[in-house]
Amino acid sequence: MYSIEWRLLFILLEILTNLLPLLPISASITGHHSNPQFPCQLRQHQSYPFCNTSLPISARAQSLVSLLTPSEKIQQLSNNASQIERLGIPAYEWWSESLHGIATNGPGVSFNGSIPSATSFPQVLVMAASFNRSLWFTVASAIAVEARAMYNVGQAGLTFWAPNINIFRDPRWGRGQETPGEDPMVAAAYAIEYVKGFQGENKQDRFGEKRVLKGSDDEDGDSGKLLLSACCKHLTAYDLEKWENFTRYTFNAVISQQDLEETYQPPFRSCVEEGRASCLMCSYNAVNGVPSCASKALLQKARSDWGFKGYITSDCDAVATIFEFQQYANSPEDAVADALKAGVDINCGTYMLRNTQSALEQGKIREEDIDRALFNLFSVQLRLGLFNGDLLKGHLGKLGPQDVCSPEHRKLALEAAKQGVVLLKNDKKFLPLKKNRFASLAVIGPTANDSINLGGGYSGVPCNPTSFVEGFKAYTQKISYAAGCLDIPCDSDSGFTAAIHLARKADVAIVVAGLDSSQETEDLDRVSLLLPGKQMDLISVIVQASKRPVVLILMGGGPIDVSFAKNDPRIASILWVGYPGETGGQALAEVIFGKFNPGGKLPMTWYPESFTNVPMNDMRMRPDPSSGYPGRTYRFYTGNTVYEFGHGLSYTNYTYNFLSVPTKLSLLASSVVVGSNNNMPHERADGLDSIRIDEVATCDALKFYAHISVINNGDMDGSHVVMLFSRVPATFTGAPQKQLIGFDRVHTVTHRATETSILVDPCKHLSVVNEQGTRVLPLGAHTLMLEGLEHSVSIEI
Ligand SMILES: *[C@@H]1O[C@H](CO)[C@@H](O)[C@H](O)[C@H]1NC(C)=O
Ligand SMILES: *[C@@H]1O[C@H](CO)[C@@H](O)[C@H](O)[C@H]1NC(C)=O
Ligand SMILES: *[C@@H]1O[C@H](CO)[C@@H](O)[C@H](O)[C@H]1NC(C)=O
Ligand SMILES: *[C@@H]1O[C@H](CO)[C@@H](O)[C@H](O)[C@H]1NC(C)=O
Ligand SMILES: *[C@@H]1O[C@H](CO)[C@@H](O)[C@H](O)[C@H]1NC(C)=O
Ligand SMILES: *[C@@H]1O[C@H](CO)[C@@H](O)[C@H](O)[C@H]1NC(C)=O
Ligand SMILES: *[C@@H]1O[C@H](CO)[C@@H](O)[C@H](O)[C@H]1NC(C)=O
């Protein structure tokens, strides 16, 4: 294995990295801490072609690369890119973070300045639970406004490393909370909205400045039109921190072509193809023996097949890991060469700064390999307008402290938190609490009065966070609070007595339980799906002491096996709030007291504790009955669940109708492109024909709308998530049990029907990936499903 010295160095690096945001950030890091200096400002630089805004971006980037010496070039290969004084180019820090609000995790962000805090939106998994695309877009646009304001005052960069769109493959994963969940289609949809909202493309921004791209292959059309740069991470199949002998630094994810194409890659593909992300980050882990950051196949494919235009960064020290941890390369120089040749443009960390010169000298790379990387890096900076003069002079330069933590953004954060609340259980309509039904409330739980840690991983400094206890105070003054447990690990029951005392006296008891970063975070996976420590004991003593049934609130990202609570009639209601962000207290209170009708749905399967017997390193999605492997996610998992993907109740109830949906789709034989070998275009799979979708010439002609009506049968208006699933013909083996093919969050009015239409593109939505990794469209009867309602669509030739 790797040397002790290296491990120590690595730990030191990690500590430094974690500390960086806390340290004063000097002007050289952000490059513009006081009054930003931009290139091309001084007369003596203006004649350089890279300053000439009439030239195409590619020509400008090329010209800049051509002016640099080898050592100046190498100094650019780090997140902390050096200044090039003689050309008037300041230093630039590429690493800022913005997962669900501006976060402290990257050295590019500082909260020490005229902007001391930023809006903390709910954690991504919670926003995913809203299944509301326009919410995702709007939140990303709001984060972008705050990011740009912080940039203007020298407290952030223009390049941010979000979103995290890996599949939440295993319930133990410590960073599952950062993702949009377990479904590739939902993750792809989230990625598209986040990137579009954040990068500010294809929309009218709040200043009326139109940012329209001329065409997908016109890299020059977006000169200066990238508001900010978003980064889809971590390419690919990164979803394990530490499990048994495995760490993210050493892990080799063994993945079939089928699972890769069907599950792991779709979010990245959409992020590039539809979101037009300007950055990708390669992950620490290897995929089938090749570290992601050394994988030409993986990184080149993004450019050649998906049309990726932007820069590729390594995860932090993920070039070092190619040699030091993965032992894929034989020397630091080989690691640098592997990464550069595979397509990495920048290394988060200092490894390339330290080892590229010797890699050149040893002939492992050529200067052209570095030039290619710099071309990609400078192109993104040029698209951001960094070489177009004083960026603070434009409309966007006016954004400042007044645009951060604005009432508008707080309202949006509250909206996001409410839309993400998932009502898991509500026996006999115990909730909402009606003011006249009780006099006093006991709120119990170690985090119920905590306003600091509401955001989960990759948080910043929230503006004005409110705890759950504070949130409830808006509805009742007769409120008592006890922690019960000292903290989330809850090792002691010494606080139980005080909590029991309060629960006995109160009319209603609410227990806030769950997880925090002591259980799940970067570098920390869970080992159990049960509530930590004595939390379950706390809940049972409160249940016994309480006059009425108890309300259980669950915090945390990963699913929790709360079967005991699900099955206990003395626990009337269970709500999942995840990490609701700074407005969590108010959001929960509005839901509990019925001011807001919950409509969130779980974006991940809640597995029972027995799932921890499944090896976390097993990447297979499909079950393997011969070894008892149960498969993963709602699409394949065959075991019992605590709560299913898509589960989520409301204070009202809904029924559906399919209004108009075709029953038959005909693929004319003539519209099928016959393969060059003149074989029959369709293959036999278990007696059923299927067609490779790349052989269907008329995919567009097959598209249809599923017109659906949703009837709100209850007494309360509410917004409701319509989820349309499909199942391929029964005889087609190896296909998902069902797959989500469309969703829409709609407003509904009590005792009325609301109509919605979901576009179905059969080539995309009704197809499956075969064992060779090729998408095929099975012929025969497909089933469309809406919570218990089914409709058959037959695809015929
Ligand atoms: C914040 O910045 C000021 C002025 O640049 C500096 O004196 C101070 O030490 C910084 N504080 C922290 C906590 O970084
Ligand atoms: C900028 O480029 C354009 C197009 O090539 C050229 O006509 C113009 O002279 C250049 N301007 C300067 C200042 O070099
Ligand atoms: C960033 O790079 C500059 C110049 O190379 C150096 O002086 C500075 O110490 C670096 N900062 C960090 C945090 O590594
Ligand atoms: C972990 O390593 C030990 C010692 O090499 C080995 O016995 C054990 O089987 C490994 N565990 C797994 C899950 O691979
Ligand atoms: C709850 O938190 C508030 C604000 O931090 C604090 O003033 C109060 O004492 C706390 N209440 C209890 C019972 O701990
Ligand atoms: C739906 O809600 C209405 C009004 O509360 C109630 O009468 C009806 O029984 C409910 N239906 C179902 C299926 O729960
Ligand atoms: C979706 O989110 C947007 C943005 O917050 C909101 O205006 C809209 O009402 C939401 N839609 C539904 C149906 O809840």
mmCIF file of C-alpha atoms in Angstrom, residues 62 162 325 508 579 651 687 791:
data_model
loop_
_atom_site.group_PDB
_atom_site.id
_atom_site.type_symbol
_atom_site.label_atom_id
_atom_site.label_comp_id
_atom_site.label_asym_id
_atom_site.label_seq_id
_atom_site.Cartn_x
_atom_site.Cartn_y
_atom_site.Cartn_z
ATOM 1 C CA GLN A 62 -4.881 30.212 -28.618
ATOM 2 C CA ALA A 162 -21.563 22.214 -8.179
ATOM 3 C CA PHE A 325 -3.515 5.482 -3.933
ATOM 4 C CA VAL A 508 -48.860 17.214 21.835
ATOM 5 C CA TYR A 579 -31.571 19.285 5.798
ATOM 6 C CA TYR A 651 -53.334 16.530 3.738
ATOM 7 C CA GLY A 687 -38.801 -14.280 -27.952
ATOM 8 C CA HIS A 791 -52.471 2.111 -19.354
#
